[in-house]
């Protein structure tokens, strides 16, 4: 508990003791009434003050105003015990709500407690100095000792160790790293000493981006939250005017009909009506449900950028995948070199040098197979042709390295290849030199992910790829993906998603899952963009609405289940809170419900709704 909560708890205890003493011990009226007023002011002075400030600032209609009018009116009717009880139970409900929200925030903060407090940097004498991560520049060597957090993204230049990535991915399985391996900030070093050369500034590192996503998630409100905000703005003044009408119209009508007016009875009913009508349960529990859902998802390594995306995901019926790096590991290996008109080693060297400026997995596999250091002075005029390949001048000769479309673009006759894999054709000075076959591996959980999505209610799975049809069809067949579109340029992927969007039902959403820079436009265009966060590009993560921190496609169905549970809880709270209030308002208006029923309709419903909302945190077994 924080100081404010502890102070309120003391006030609740003092007021409760006073209230019990007054109700149990029979005291003279001249002692009982002052004690009730002391208890009332002890527990309710801040509500009265807020109501007064609201009136002064012309922001009248809120729960403080409703409580103040109802309880002051009850005191005017000499119902001192009911006035004190209403204020006491209202404050107990508010304290409980504050404690519940604080606890859920603390849970989420602990789950996301990945921000490093310092980075170890060696000084000129070899001594370690702890500095603020914000002050560390790109290219600095930082030292991470066992038990410390990796402060900034970088590459291991010395040492080997085991990293705990649970705070980032939600998975307890540790990750082994050694020299030349990339590491991301937020991981905890478990065993050996590591020296890491930073590749990003702290503000651009993984841990900073994750914290920014979580902190800003609440700013993007769902339609349900927006509806509740609008509802409260209209509802509160409406019930205030209804209560005023309930107080005035029946007595005035009785006077017209020459019957006793009985203003006291109708004032009591109007005050009861006000207490019942307080919209706390809705205003508090709906945002809390989304907040808990986002927190529960974060615990599972699924970062949701806003409650609006969580709501959209719950209505997702179509999932569209990129292939490379999303459903496959993106770890390519050279499987063969065919129809080479020059020595195979020379063909591989030309292809590796031409692709050396690219970060695409295909390029990395060629460099790995080549195995030698690239002499960049031998390479000139590198031009990447989107969706086709690369053109470069190497040792004074023009080299083309790419797919069938690149060969067709330059009218170079090429040898077709029927091997399963990605084919890189190479042409030198306009003459075909041969091709290299590169194979990719499916991700371990890719097949399970498609099965889990269908069990989660997904109507159709689709795969979009720039790969040749034979490779795309084989992957789609192995994974049991419903539809596949191959040999697509980045713009073609956008067009395909546009086509799917035009065919779907208005209440059904399409999610696109990708990881590359060329996926950013599609991620932005789909109803929900889901990016692979661990190995995905910064552009894809920025464009996406949801980020999977461990690149596991199985987490997509998990995210959908979390979203559906969260939305289910939201609607439970809406129907329950509005239903109970409508019944109690009707009972209060006809005189059946008294202030004690009103207390339940306000505080009781709020506590039940808040408890229900917190269930959204529990998503581990979904």
XYZ file of C-alpha atoms in Angstrom:
622
model
C 0.000 0.000 0.000
C 1.135 3.540 -0.678
C 0.876 6.416 1.838
C -2.438 7.635 0.446
C -3.994 4.170 0.741
C -2.685 3.750 4.309
C -4.101 7.139 5.312
C -7.515 6.272 3.833
C -7.474 2.872 5.576
C -6.926 4.618 8.939
C -9.855 6.951 8.224
C -12.056 3.976 7.307
C -11.108 2.166 10.532
C -11.765 5.243 12.730
C -15.116 5.962 11.058
C -16.125 2.275 11.219
C -15.346 2.042 14.958
C -17.350 5.203 15.632
C -20.258 3.926 13.516
C -20.328 0.531 15.296
C -20.165 2.142 18.753
C -23.067 4.456 17.921
C -25.183 1.576 16.542
C -24.395 -0.865 19.386
C -24.396 1.470 22.398
C -27.672 3.248 23.101
C -26.699 6.905 23.434
C -28.810 9.999 23.987
C -29.749 11.795 20.784
C -27.710 14.888 21.676
C -24.565 12.690 21.834
C -25.480 10.288 19.000
C -26.050 12.970 16.328
C -22.701 14.811 16.886
C -20.868 11.442 16.844
C -22.557 10.506 13.548
C -21.520 13.871 12.111
C -17.925 13.365 13.321
C -17.832 9.907 11.691
C -19.443 11.311 8.530
C -16.949 14.177 8.208
C -14.000 11.936 9.090
C -14.774 9.583 6.217
C -16.336 12.011 3.749
C -14.686 15.423 4.003
C -12.585 14.874 0.858
C -15.670 13.849 -1.171
C -17.493 17.019 -0.054
C -14.428 19.102 -0.940
C -14.122 17.529 -4.412
C -17.833 18.076 -5.043
C -17.500 21.743 -4.031
C -14.474 22.205 -6.331
C -16.375 20.528 -9.166
C -19.294 22.934 -8.755
C -16.914 25.898 -8.597
C -15.113 24.733 -11.774
C -18.449 24.085 -13.542
C -17.727 20.346 -13.746
C -20.656 19.353 -11.595
C -21.817 15.921 -12.636
C -19.502 13.269 -11.232
C -19.644 10.598 -8.513
C -18.417 13.056 -5.846
C -21.400 15.313 -6.550
C -23.810 12.360 -6.413
C -22.419 11.148 -3.071
C -22.352 14.648 -1.578
C -25.941 15.494 -2.575
C -27.283 12.084 -1.494
C -25.626 12.070 1.936
C -26.190 15.742 2.766
C -29.826 15.248 1.755
C -30.056 12.190 4.036
C -28.663 14.271 6.919
C -31.309 16.894 6.146
C -33.906 14.116 6.541
C -32.248 13.156 9.870
C -31.122 9.772 8.463
C -27.684 10.210 10.023
C -26.856 6.512 10.128
C -27.681 5.998 6.455
C -25.749 9.116 5.378
C -22.671 7.922 7.300
C -23.045 4.346 6.035
C -23.339 5.473 2.388
C -20.176 7.580 2.650
C -18.311 4.895 4.613
C -19.084 2.064 2.211
C -18.423 4.300 -0.792
C -14.935 5.077 0.567
C -14.350 1.381 1.321
C -15.207 0.617 -2.316
C -12.927 3.402 -3.567
C -10.088 2.181 -1.340
C -10.557 -1.383 -2.548
C -10.590 -0.236 -6.164
C -7.425 1.847 -5.614
C -5.688 -1.085 -3.940
C -6.744 -3.522 -6.705
C -5.569 -1.202 -9.496
C -2.315 -0.501 -7.633
C -1.698 -4.218 -7.155
C -2.348 -5.003 -10.825
C -0.047 -2.127 -11.830
C 2.607 -3.473 -9.459
C 2.252 -6.961 -10.958
C 2.668 -5.573 -14.462
C 5.587 -3.380 -13.362
C 7.297 -6.428 -11.864
C 6.648 -8.418 -15.031
C 8.153 -5.615 -17.086
C 10.958 -4.763 -14.616
C 13.584 -4.940 -17.323
C 15.009 -1.414 -17.333
C 18.692 -1.552 -16.347
C 19.817 0.999 -13.766
C 23.382 1.198 -15.085
C 25.907 -0.095 -17.611
C 29.479 -1.159 -16.772
C 32.049 0.635 -18.938
C 35.817 0.086 -18.675
C 37.926 3.213 -18.120
C 41.493 3.715 -19.412
C 42.960 1.823 -16.438
C 40.720 -1.190 -17.000
C 38.490 -0.407 -14.019
C 34.726 -0.773 -14.343
C 32.635 2.380 -14.015
C 28.858 2.318 -13.613
C 27.267 4.878 -15.942
C 23.712 5.770 -16.915
C 22.679 3.668 -19.978
C 21.506 6.901 -21.666
C 25.123 8.119 -21.696
C 26.548 5.080 -23.509
C 27.330 5.725 -27.186
C 27.125 3.275 -30.090
C 30.301 1.194 -30.360
C 31.097 1.335 -26.635
C 32.285 -1.874 -24.948
C 30.114 -2.669 -21.919
C 30.757 -5.433 -19.396
C 27.871 -7.511 -18.052
C 28.629 -9.568 -14.949
C 26.600 -12.615 -13.833
C 23.325 -11.508 -12.270
C 23.242 -8.168 -14.112
C 20.892 -7.024 -16.867
C 22.144 -6.448 -20.406
C 21.779 -2.654 -20.581
C 21.908 -2.035 -24.343
C 21.562 -4.082 -27.538
C 24.870 -5.235 -28.969
C 27.184 -8.027 -30.142
C 29.221 -10.252 -27.822
C 32.922 -9.698 -28.507
C 34.280 -11.719 -25.591
C 32.936 -14.442 -23.300
C 30.062 -16.889 -23.293
C 27.083 -17.186 -20.978
C 23.452 -18.165 -20.487
C 20.825 -15.419 -20.668
C 17.469 -15.388 -18.895
C 14.986 -13.857 -21.370
C 11.801 -14.511 -19.329
C 11.009 -10.816 -18.773
C 11.094 -10.217 -22.540
C 9.537 -13.365 -23.949
C 7.573 -14.923 -21.094
C 9.565 -18.132 -21.623
C 11.736 -19.643 -18.904
C 14.019 -21.453 -21.378
C 17.468 -19.786 -21.153
C 19.468 -18.783 -24.223
C 23.128 -19.636 -24.776
C 25.312 -16.859 -26.248
C 28.962 -16.632 -27.236
C 31.245 -14.443 -29.372
C 29.611 -12.730 -32.397
C 26.085 -13.453 -31.126
C 23.601 -10.581 -30.994
C 22.064 -9.856 -27.583
C 19.155 -7.585 -26.696
C 18.742 -5.388 -23.659
C 16.559 -6.515 -20.768
C 17.986 -10.060 -20.592
C 19.652 -11.166 -17.343
C 23.160 -12.630 -17.542
C 23.113 -15.863 -15.535
C 26.604 -17.404 -15.718
C 29.721 -16.033 -17.459
C 31.190 -12.541 -17.886
C 30.304 -10.895 -21.199
C 31.878 -8.022 -23.088
C 29.380 -6.502 -25.506
C 29.919 -3.911 -28.231
C 26.790 -1.741 -28.343
C 24.993 -1.398 -31.678
C 22.269 1.017 -30.558
C 21.801 3.919 -28.204
C 19.767 3.131 -25.085
C 16.767 5.123 -26.345
C 16.609 2.908 -29.451
C 17.336 -0.378 -27.697
C 14.849 -3.200 -27.268
C 14.209 -2.551 -23.569
C 13.384 1.123 -24.163
C 10.979 0.290 -26.974
C 9.214 -2.356 -24.885
C 8.782 -0.007 -21.917
C 7.523 2.715 -24.232
C 4.960 0.325 -25.746
C 3.664 -0.756 -22.334
C 3.591 2.777 -20.882
C 1.706 4.189 -23.879
C -0.698 1.277 -24.309
C -3.350 2.897 -22.099
C -3.468 6.006 -24.319
C -5.008 4.038 -27.210
C -8.500 3.345 -25.956
C -10.848 0.683 -27.262
C -14.344 1.357 -28.561
C -15.744 -0.108 -25.322
C -13.712 2.338 -23.203
C -14.662 5.258 -25.444
C -18.319 4.206 -25.189
C -18.150 4.087 -21.379
C -16.521 7.549 -21.253
C -19.271 9.001 -23.479
C -21.914 7.042 -21.557
C -20.731 8.482 -18.198
C -20.759 12.059 -19.547
C -24.397 11.688 -20.662
C -25.580 9.275 -17.972
C -24.529 11.235 -14.852
C -26.368 14.493 -15.623
C -29.351 12.455 -16.903
C -29.763 10.629 -13.572
C -29.300 13.895 -11.632
C -32.179 15.482 -13.544
C -34.197 12.245 -13.185
C -33.672 12.337 -9.409
C -34.782 15.977 -9.332
C -37.875 15.039 -11.325
C -38.534 12.110 -8.971
C -38.373 14.502 -6.005
C -40.628 17.228 -7.508
C -43.141 15.724 -9.945
C -45.012 13.146 -7.773
C -45.583 15.590 -4.844
C -46.632 18.382 -7.218
C -48.995 15.967 -8.978
C -50.453 14.996 -5.570
C -50.969 18.670 -4.739
C -52.800 19.190 -8.034
C -54.979 16.166 -7.221
C -55.588 17.583 -3.686
C -53.603 14.722 -2.066
C -50.850 15.079 0.592
C -47.577 16.050 -1.102
C -45.177 14.130 1.220
C -42.007 15.817 -0.077
C -39.859 13.982 2.534
C -40.663 10.524 1.167
C -39.948 11.514 -2.420
C -36.747 13.329 -1.405
C -35.538 10.115 0.268
C -36.361 8.132 -2.878
C -34.568 10.696 -5.041
C -31.468 10.524 -2.830
C -31.542 6.711 -2.931
C -31.862 6.974 -6.714
C -28.695 9.134 -6.826
C -26.634 6.680 -4.761
C -27.762 3.742 -6.916
C -27.005 5.604 -10.136
C -23.293 6.258 -9.430
C -21.475 4.789 -12.508
C -18.276 3.806 -10.651
C -18.457 0.107 -11.555
C -18.445 0.843 -15.291
C -16.003 3.753 -15.277
C -13.462 1.824 -13.181
C -13.812 -1.819 -14.218
C -13.779 -1.465 -18.025
C -10.371 0.306 -18.315
C -9.060 -1.981 -15.552
C -10.123 -5.069 -17.549
C -8.142 -3.891 -20.597
C -5.204 -2.836 -18.427
C -5.131 -6.291 -16.823
C -5.474 -7.980 -20.230
C -2.518 -6.008 -21.635
C -0.514 -6.842 -18.498
C -1.342 -10.541 -18.721
C -0.326 -10.562 -22.395
C 2.965 -8.810 -21.536
C 3.689 -11.579 -19.044
C 3.389 -14.092 -21.895
C 5.756 -12.159 -24.170
C 2.976 -10.531 -26.218
C 3.163 -6.728 -26.246
C -0.107 -5.014 -27.171
C 0.233 -1.313 -28.006
C -3.297 -0.353 -26.904
C -6.638 -1.698 -25.709
C -8.133 -0.866 -29.120
C -5.841 -3.480 -30.691
C -6.782 -6.029 -28.020
C -10.445 -5.453 -28.840
C -9.763 -5.742 -32.585
C -7.835 -8.992 -32.065
C -10.827 -10.559 -30.299
C -12.787 -10.185 -33.574
C -9.985 -11.572 -35.754
C -11.159 -14.253 -38.210
C -8.372 -14.202 -40.829
C -4.616 -14.456 -40.207
C -2.208 -13.644 -43.042
C 1.449 -14.638 -42.712
C 4.683 -13.612 -44.315
C 6.835 -16.734 -44.850
C 10.516 -16.002 -44.268
C 11.342 -15.293 -40.620
C 7.691 -15.670 -39.630
C 6.702 -19.268 -40.382
C 10.263 -20.305 -41.232
C 13.356 -19.748 -39.115
C 14.927 -17.365 -41.584
C 18.152 -19.351 -41.060
C 19.125 -20.174 -44.623
C 21.888 -22.487 -45.727
C 23.413 -23.051 -49.147
C 22.115 -26.455 -50.225
C 23.793 -26.652 -53.629
C 25.378 -24.875 -56.618
C 24.163 -25.933 -60.073
C 24.889 -25.292 -63.762
C 27.962 -23.225 -62.909
C 29.804 -21.972 -66.006
C 32.687 -20.808 -63.798
C 34.289 -22.496 -60.766
C 31.683 -22.942 -58.002
C 33.899 -21.138 -55.454
C 34.081 -18.101 -57.782
C 30.315 -18.149 -58.386
C 29.687 -18.193 -54.613
C 32.234 -15.391 -54.108
C 30.531 -13.125 -56.682
C 27.085 -13.812 -55.180
C 28.293 -13.190 -51.595
C 30.046 -9.937 -52.529
C 27.059 -8.639 -54.483
C 24.744 -9.388 -51.543
C 27.180 -8.189 -48.844
C 25.412 -4.840 -48.284
C 22.017 -6.472 -47.688
C 20.676 -7.623 -44.300
C 18.289 -10.173 -45.823
C 18.650 -13.748 -44.451
C 19.506 -14.959 -47.979
C 22.474 -12.575 -48.030
C 23.654 -13.759 -44.622
C 23.546 -17.384 -45.746
C 25.668 -16.589 -48.819
C 28.220 -14.742 -46.667
C 28.284 -17.638 -44.212
C 28.834 -20.189 -46.997
C 31.585 -18.006 -48.535
C 33.313 -17.890 -45.158
C 35.906 -15.205 -45.973
C 36.103 -11.523 -45.091
C 34.538 -9.322 -47.750
C 36.911 -6.757 -49.280
C 34.482 -3.861 -49.827
C 37.053 -1.999 -51.948
C 36.405 -4.538 -54.744
C 32.674 -3.672 -54.830
C 31.152 -0.631 -56.548
C 27.760 0.734 -57.609
C 25.617 -1.625 -55.512
C 21.928 -1.318 -56.406
C 19.180 -3.310 -54.692
C 16.216 -3.940 -57.018
C 13.164 -4.498 -54.825
C 11.645 -7.950 -55.230
C 14.264 -8.968 -57.832
C 17.790 -9.005 -56.398
C 21.034 -7.020 -56.491
C 23.191 -5.449 -59.190
C 26.825 -4.542 -58.433
C 30.210 -3.992 -60.073
C 32.844 -6.377 -58.666
C 36.454 -6.260 -59.838
C 35.249 -4.173 -62.764
C 32.618 -6.645 -64.022
C 28.855 -6.283 -63.638
C 27.300 -8.965 -61.400
C 23.577 -9.700 -61.120
C 22.391 -11.887 -58.239
C 18.693 -12.549 -57.727
C 15.581 -14.461 -58.754
C 14.013 -15.384 -62.118
C 12.496 -11.896 -62.454
C 15.940 -10.280 -62.310
C 17.159 -12.473 -65.165
C 14.031 -11.645 -67.202
C 14.460 -7.936 -66.500
C 17.914 -8.013 -68.139
C 16.876 -10.524 -70.855
C 19.378 -13.129 -69.690
C 18.521 -16.752 -70.562
C 18.713 -18.782 -67.349
C 18.547 -22.398 -66.287
C 15.331 -23.255 -64.435
C 15.731 -25.091 -61.156
C 13.201 -27.562 -59.721
C 14.913 -27.939 -56.349
C 12.907 -26.940 -53.259
C 14.413 -23.778 -51.864
C 15.246 -20.218 -52.787
C 17.150 -19.918 -56.053
C 19.779 -17.184 -56.497
C 20.725 -16.843 -60.186
C 24.061 -15.199 -60.981
C 24.958 -13.431 -64.223
C 28.341 -11.871 -65.004
C 28.623 -9.136 -67.646
C 25.243 -10.134 -69.073
C 25.996 -13.866 -69.310
C 24.408 -16.547 -67.148
C 26.942 -18.073 -64.711
C 24.806 -20.543 -62.715
C 22.586 -20.584 -59.661
C 22.758 -21.297 -55.936
C 20.030 -23.175 -54.035
C 19.332 -21.936 -50.509
C 16.975 -23.785 -48.167
C 15.083 -22.513 -45.140
C 13.720 -24.459 -42.140
C 10.230 -24.280 -40.670
C 9.949 -22.863 -37.161
C 9.519 -25.578 -34.507
C 5.955 -24.525 -33.555
C 4.776 -23.330 -36.980
C 2.512 -26.316 -37.679
C 1.103 -26.260 -34.137
C 0.470 -22.530 -34.523
C -1.826 -23.056 -37.537
C -3.728 -25.840 -35.734
C -4.092 -23.668 -32.606
C -5.420 -20.747 -34.674
C -8.132 -22.918 -36.199
C -9.119 -24.126 -32.722
C -9.239 -20.473 -31.613
C -11.918 -19.734 -34.232
C -9.848 -18.454 -37.171
C -11.762 -19.019 -40.430
C -8.858 -18.857 -42.864
C -5.065 -18.759 -42.836
C -3.184 -17.185 -45.766
C 0.534 -16.987 -46.611
C 2.097 -14.240 -48.752
C 5.685 -14.562 -49.972
C 8.099 -13.324 -52.586
C 9.427 -16.861 -52.997
C 8.827 -18.988 -56.077
C 5.589 -20.973 -56.264
C 7.173 -24.404 -55.715
C 8.793 -23.337 -52.417
C 5.702 -21.463 -51.207
C 3.351 -24.348 -52.040
C 5.572 -26.864 -50.228
C 5.680 -24.758 -47.037
C 1.917 -24.095 -47.159
C 1.234 -27.812 -47.670
C 3.422 -28.831 -44.722
C 1.757 -26.291 -42.436
C -1.814 -26.865 -43.717
C -2.249 -23.198 -44.576
C -5.506 -22.601 -46.468
C -4.259 -20.231 -49.196
C -0.853 -19.191 -50.478
C 0.210 -16.410 -52.858
C 3.805 -16.507 -54.119
C 6.284 -14.389 -56.107
C 4.902 -11.158 -54.640
C 6.587 -7.771 -54.427
C 6.022 -5.680 -51.247
C 3.265 -3.716 -53.012
C 1.649 -6.983 -54.165
C 1.355 -8.041 -50.512
C -0.465 -4.802 -49.697
C -2.787 -5.367 -52.667
C -3.586 -8.906 -51.509
C -4.429 -7.677 -48.009
C -6.585 -4.917 -49.552
C -8.381 -7.610 -51.544
C -9.017 -9.697 -48.408
C -10.226 -6.609 -46.529
C -12.781 -5.899 -49.256
C -14.181 -9.447 -49.073
C -14.492 -9.902 -45.308
C -17.527 -9.168 -43.133
C -17.498 -5.735 -41.477
C -17.314 -7.228 -37.964
C -14.441 -9.569 -38.849
C -10.812 -8.465 -38.663
C -7.679 -9.495 -40.548
C -4.325 -9.854 -38.805
C -1.045 -9.796 -40.733
C 2.059 -11.381 -39.195
C 5.473 -10.343 -40.508
C 9.020 -9.535 -39.526
C 10.853 -7.736 -42.336
C 11.226 -4.103 -43.399
C 9.229 -4.915 -46.540
C 6.365 -6.080 -44.289
C 5.923 -2.661 -42.652
C 3.369 -1.349 -45.229
C 1.247 -4.510 -44.902
C 1.454 -4.451 -41.091
C 0.113 -0.901 -41.170
C -2.672 -1.700 -43.652
C -4.131 -4.802 -41.946
C -6.721 -4.456 -39.167
C -4.110 -5.808 -36.741
C -0.384 -5.910 -37.507
C 1.619 -8.512 -35.561
C 5.437 -8.306 -35.685
C 8.098 -10.772 -34.644
C 9.981 -8.797 -32.001
C 13.166 -10.712 -31.184
C 14.540 -10.997 -34.702
C 12.127 -8.652 -36.477
C 13.222 -5.363 -37.989
C 12.718 -2.054 -36.175
C 10.462 -0.859 -39.014
C 8.181 -3.895 -38.641
C 7.987 -3.454 -34.846
C 7.188 0.259 -35.226
C 4.443 -0.426 -37.793
C 2.854 -3.324 -35.872
C 0.071 -3.120 -33.288
C 1.176 -6.259 -31.441
C 4.734 -7.554 -30.958
C 5.683 -11.190 -30.219
C 8.867 -10.955 -28.211
C 10.135 -14.506 -28.808
C 9.188 -14.828 -32.514
C 7.047 -17.884 -31.706
C 4.004 -18.048 -34.056
C 2.240 -20.218 -31.450
C 1.842 -17.027 -29.387
C -0.616 -15.634 -31.977
C -3.385 -18.004 -30.865
C -2.433 -17.205 -27.253
C -2.867 -13.487 -27.952
C -6.277 -14.116 -29.559
C -7.417 -16.154 -26.534
C -6.234 -13.393 -24.170
C -8.109 -10.792 -26.209
C -11.305 -12.872 -26.234
C -11.122 -13.454 -22.474
C -10.573 -9.746 -21.852
C -13.504 -8.689 -24.065
C -15.702 -11.363 -22.449
C -14.918 -9.895 -19.013
C -15.579 -6.364 -20.291
C -19.053 -7.306 -21.533
C -19.780 -9.283 -18.350
C -19.082 -6.145 -16.331
C -21.115 -3.904 -18.647
C -24.199 -6.164 -18.586
C -23.909 -6.905 -14.861
C -23.373 -3.287 -13.756
C -26.064 -1.781 -15.993
C -28.520 -4.617 -15.271
C -28.235 -4.392 -11.484
C -28.397 -0.599 -11.534
C -31.507 -0.516 -13.737
C -33.325 -2.965 -11.437
C -32.282 -1.082 -8.295
C -33.144 2.305 -9.865
C -36.637 1.033 -10.606
C -36.998 -0.374 -7.084
C -35.675 2.874 -5.605
C -38.071 5.000 -7.660
C -41.130 3.040 -6.439
C -39.922 3.035 -2.828
C -38.959 -0.647 -2.420
C -35.154 -0.096 -2.334
C -33.686 1.927 0.551
C -30.209 3.385 1.108
C -28.780 -0.027 2.068
C -29.824 -1.484 -1.293
C -28.360 1.640 -2.894
C -25.028 0.964 -1.171
C -24.940 -2.536 -2.678
C -25.948 -1.226 -6.111
C -23.033 1.217 -5.979
C -20.196 -0.178 -3.834
C -21.090 -3.879 -4.026
C -21.406 -3.880 -7.817
C -18.144 -1.926 -8.142
C -16.217 -4.416 -5.959
C -17.617 -7.413 -7.874
C -16.817 -5.753 -11.226
C -13.247 -4.888 -10.146
C -12.626 -8.451 -8.904
C -13.945 -9.763 -12.207
C -11.724 -7.330 -14.161
C -8.587 -8.547 -12.376
C -9.261 -12.051 -13.761
C -7.927 -10.724 -17.080
C -4.415 -10.893 -15.562
C -4.649 -14.679 -15.278
C -3.824 -15.861 -18.802
C -1.090 -18.413 -18.175
C -3.260 -21.467 -18.805
C -5.089 -20.176 -21.898
